[in-house]
CSV table of C-alpha atoms in Angstrom, one decimal:
chain,number,residue,atom,x,y,z
A,1,UNK,CA,11.7,-27.3,-33.7
A,2,UNK,CA,13.9,-25.0,-31.7
A,3,UNK,CA,13.7,-24.1,-28.0
A,4,UNK,CA,15.6,-21.0,-27.0
A,5,UNK,CA,16.0,-20.2,-23.4
A,6,UNK,CA,17.8,-17.3,-21.9
A,7,UNK,CA,18.1,-16.2,-18.3
A,8,UNK,CA,18.9,-12.6,-17.5
A,9,UNK,CA,20.1,-11.8,-14.0
A,10,UNK,CA,18.5,-8.5,-13.1
A,11,UNK,CA,20.1,-6.8,-10.3
A,12,UNK,CA,18.4,-3.9,-8.5
A,13,UNK,CA,18.8,-1.6,-5.5
A,14,UNK,CA,18.2,-3.3,-2.1
A,15,UNK,CA,14.6,-3.3,-0.8
A,16,UNK,CA,14.0,-3.4,3.0
A,17,UNK,CA,12.1,-6.5,4.2
A,18,UNK,CA,12.4,-6.1,8.0
A,19,UNK,CA,12.9,-3.1,10.2
A,20,UNK,CA,12.3,-2.2,13.9
A,21,UNK,CA,9.0,-0.6,15.1
A,22,UNK,CA,8.7,3.2,15.7
A,23,UNK,CA,9.8,2.8,19.3
A,24,UNK,CA,12.1,0.1,20.7
A,25,UNK,CA,12.1,-0.3,24.5
A,26,UNK,CA,14.8,-1.8,26.6
A,27,UNK,CA,15.1,-2.2,30.4
A,28,UNK,CA,17.9,-1.5,32.9
A,29,UNK,CA,16.9,-3.4,36.1
A,30,UNK,CA,17.8,-2.2,39.6
A,31,UNK,CA,20.0,-5.2,40.1
A,32,UNK,CA,21.7,-7.6,37.8
A,33,UNK,CA,22.8,-7.1,34.2
A,34,UNK,CA,20.2,-5.7,31.7
A,35,UNK,CA,18.7,-8.1,29.1
A,36,UNK,CA,20.0,-7.7,25.6
A,37,UNK,CA,17.8,-6.3,22.8
A,38,UNK,CA,18.1,-6.2,19.0
A,39,UNK,CA,17.5,-3.6,16.2
A,40,UNK,CA,16.1,-5.3,13.1
A,41,UNK,CA,17.1,-4.6,9.6
A,42,UNK,CA,17.2,-7.0,6.6
A,43,UNK,CA,16.8,-6.5,2.8
A,44,UNK,CA,16.5,-8.3,-0.5
A,45,UNK,CA,18.0,-7.3,-3.8
A,46,UNK,CA,21.6,-8.2,-3.3
A,47,UNK,CA,22.4,-6.0,-0.3
A,48,UNK,CA,26.2,-5.6,-0.1
A,49,UNK,CA,26.6,-3.3,2.9
A,50,UNK,CA,24.7,-2.5,6.1
A,51,UNK,CA,25.4,0.6,8.1
A,52,UNK,CA,23.7,2.1,11.1
A,53,UNK,CA,23.1,5.8,12.1
A,54,UNK,CA,22.4,7.1,15.5
A,55,UNK,CA,21.0,10.6,15.8
A,56,UNK,CA,22.1,11.3,12.2
A,57,UNK,CA,25.7,10.2,12.7
A,58,UNK,CA,27.4,7.0,11.5
A,59,UNK,CA,27.1,4.5,14.3
A,60,UNK,CA,30.0,2.0,14.5
A,61,UNK,CA,29.2,-1.6,15.5
A,62,UNK,CA,32.0,-2.5,17.9
A,63,UNK,CA,31.5,-6.3,17.8
A,64,UNK,CA,32.0,-6.4,21.6
A,65,UNK,CA,29.0,-4.8,23.3
A,66,UNK,CA,27.0,-4.4,20.1
A,67,UNK,CA,27.3,-7.2,17.5
A,68,UNK,CA,25.9,-8.1,14.1
A,69,UNK,CA,23.4,-10.9,14.3
A,70,UNK,CA,24.4,-12.5,11.0
A,71,UNK,CA,27.4,-10.6,9.6
A,72,UNK,CA,27.1,-10.1,5.8
A,73,UNK,CA,23.6,-11.6,5.6
A,74,UNK,CA,21.6,-9.2,7.8
A,75,UNK,CA,21.8,-5.7,9.2
A,76,UNK,CA,20.2,-6.8,12.5
A,77,UNK,CA,22.4,-5.9,15.5
A,78,UNK,CA,22.2,-7.0,19.1
A,79,UNK,CA,23.1,-4.9,22.1
A,80,UNK,CA,24.6,-7.5,24.5
A,81,UNK,CA,25.1,-5.0,27.4
A,82,UNK,CA,22.6,-2.1,27.0
A,83,UNK,CA,23.4,1.2,28.7
A,84,UNK,CA,21.3,4.4,29.1
A,85,UNK,CA,23.5,6.1,26.6
A,86,UNK,CA,22.0,3.7,23.9
A,87,UNK,CA,18.9,5.8,23.8
A,88,UNK,CA,18.4,7.8,20.7
A,89,UNK,CA,17.1,7.8,17.1
A,90,UNK,CA,18.4,5.0,14.9
A,91,UNK,CA,18.3,4.3,11.1
A,92,UNK,CA,19.5,1.3,9.1
A,93,UNK,CA,21.2,2.0,5.7
A,94,UNK,CA,21.5,-0.9,3.1
A,95,UNK,CA,23.4,-0.3,-0.1
A,96,UNK,CA,24.7,-2.0,-3.2
A,97,UNK,CA,26.2,-0.7,-6.5
A,98,UNK,CA,22.6,0.0,-7.8
A,99,UNK,CA,21.3,2.1,-4.9
A,100,UNK,CA,20.5,2.6,-1.3
A,101,UNK,CA,17.5,1.7,1.0
A,102,UNK,CA,17.1,3.3,4.4
A,103,UNK,CA,14.8,2.2,7.2
A,104,UNK,CA,12.4,4.6,8.9
A,105,UNK,CA,14.0,6.4,11.8
A,106,UNK,CA,12.9,4.8,15.1
A,107,UNK,CA,13.5,5.7,18.7
A,108,UNK,CA,15.3,3.5,21.3
A,109,UNK,CA,14.2,4.3,24.8
A,110,UNK,CA,15.1,2.9,28.3
A,111,UNK,CA,12.0,1.7,30.2
A,112,UNK,CA,13.5,1.4,33.7
A,113,UNK,CA,16.0,3.4,35.7
A,114,UNK,CA,18.4,2.6,38.4
A,115,UNK,CA,17.9,3.9,42.0
A,116,UNK,CA,14.3,5.1,41.5
A,117,UNK,CA,13.3,6.5,44.9
A,118,UNK,CA,9.9,5.3,46.1
A,119,UNK,CA,7.8,6.5,49.0
A,120,UNK,CA,6.2,4.3,51.6
A,121,UNK,CA,2.9,3.4,49.8
A,122,UNK,CA,0.1,1.0,50.5
A,123,UNK,CA,0.3,-2.3,48.6
A,124,UNK,CA,-1.3,-1.9,45.2
A,125,UNK,CA,-1.1,-4.0,42.1
A,126,UNK,CA,-0.2,-3.2,38.5
A,127,UNK,CA,-1.4,-5.0,35.4
A,128,UNK,CA,-0.7,-5.1,31.6
A,129,UNK,CA,2.8,-3.8,31.6
A,130,UNK,CA,5.8,-4.6,29.5
A,131,UNK,CA,8.5,-3.0,31.6
A,132,UNK,CA,7.9,-2.5,35.3
A,133,UNK,CA,10.2,-1.4,38.2
A,134,UNK,CA,9.5,-3.0,41.6
A,135,UNK,CA,7.3,-1.7,44.4
A,136,UNK,CA,9.3,-1.1,47.5
A,137,UNK,CA,8.8,-3.5,50.3
A,138,UNK,CA,7.0,-2.2,53.4
A,139,UNK,CA,5.3,-3.5,56.5
A,140,UNK,CA,1.6,-3.8,56.8
A,141,UNK,CA,0.0,-0.8,58.5
A,142,UNK,CA,-3.1,-0.7,60.6
A,143,UNK,CA,-4.7,2.8,60.2
A,144,UNK,CA,-7.7,3.4,62.5
A,145,UNK,CA,-10.5,5.6,61.0
A,146,UNK,CA,-13.8,6.6,62.6
A,147,UNK,CA,-16.9,5.6,60.6
A,148,UNK,CA,-17.9,8.5,58.4
A,149,UNK,CA,-14.4,10.1,58.3
A,150,UNK,CA,-12.5,10.1,55.1
A,151,UNK,CA,-9.1,8.4,54.6
A,152,UNK,CA,-6.8,8.7,51.6
A,153,UNK,CA,-4.3,5.9,50.9
A,154,UNK,CA,-1.6,6.9,48.4
A,155,UNK,CA,0.0,4.6,45.9
A,156,UNK,CA,3.1,5.8,44.2
A,157,UNK,CA,3.3,4.0,40.8
A,158,UNK,CA,6.6,2.4,40.0
A,159,UNK,CA,8.2,3.4,36.7
A,160,UNK,CA,6.6,1.4,33.9
A,161,UNK,CA,6.4,1.4,30.1
A,162,UNK,CA,3.6,1.8,29.0
A,163,UNK,CA,2.1,3.8,31.9
A,164,UNK,CA,1.0,1.3,34.6
A,165,UNK,CA,-2.7,0.7,35.3
A,166,UNK,CA,-3.2,0.6,39.0
A,167,UNK,CA,-6.0,-1.0,41.0
A,168,UNK,CA,-6.4,-1.8,44.7
A,169,UNK,CA,-6.9,-5.3,46.2
A,170,UNK,CA,-8.7,-5.9,49.5
A,171,UNK,CA,-8.1,-9.0,51.6
A,172,UNK,CA,-10.2,-9.7,54.7
A,173,UNK,CA,-8.0,-10.7,57.6
A,174,UNK,CA,-10.5,-13.4,58.5
A,175,UNK,CA,-10.4,-14.8,55.0
A,176,UNK,CA,-6.8,-14.5,54.0
A,177,UNK,CA,-7.2,-17.0,51.2
A,178,UNK,CA,-9.5,-14.6,49.2
A,179,UNK,CA,-8.8,-11.2,47.6
A,180,UNK,CA,-11.2,-8.8,46.0
A,181,UNK,CA,-10.7,-5.8,43.8
A,182,UNK,CA,-11.8,-2.5,45.3
A,183,UNK,CA,-14.4,-1.1,42.8
A,184,UNK,CA,-15.9,1.5,45.0
A,185,UNK,CA,-14.3,4.4,46.8
A,186,UNK,CA,-15.9,3.9,50.2
A,187,UNK,CA,-16.3,1.3,52.9
A,188,UNK,CA,-19.3,1.2,55.2
A,189,UNK,CA,-20.3,-0.8,58.2
A,190,UNK,CA,-18.4,-1.7,61.3
A,191,UNK,CA,-17.0,-4.9,59.8
A,192,UNK,CA,-15.3,-2.9,57.0
A,193,UNK,CA,-17.3,-4.5,54.3
A,194,UNK,CA,-17.4,-2.9,50.8
A,195,UNK,CA,-20.7,-1.6,49.5
């Protein structure tokens, strides 16, 4: 009885396992340093070399501001100090002697800008946002309106990605502990109650 066993090591071109989504957002806050972000790229199949392209041109990783997350093991890079100039279209290239794999092209966008000028708006609230600039601080205003007359209160949305959803809140001065959302566009009655 003979048992013959052989093991062949089959090498192949790299195959991507992880890549970034179609759009990668990062934020540059009005004050302080921006939070870092990463571009993902990893492959199986004996990847030997990872390279990045930005807007179709070879993109060098400087190892100072932009660093490899796991050099030689992964193509994922981290932007330690993001700048607005980092916006663009990126693609990861993975190669070995048997071939090349390239990620989909994805876009890197900034989701907040410095020195965004805001007008004096009424206090309004934003919900479900991933990147949101601040509302400007302003004093409370008392605006007298005759019953039956119309009044428009403007709210300038802060910059947000995705687009902010805005809704108004009403707080009765006599019941400062409670707030209600404004679901109707008019107020009736001398007391200012909502219908």
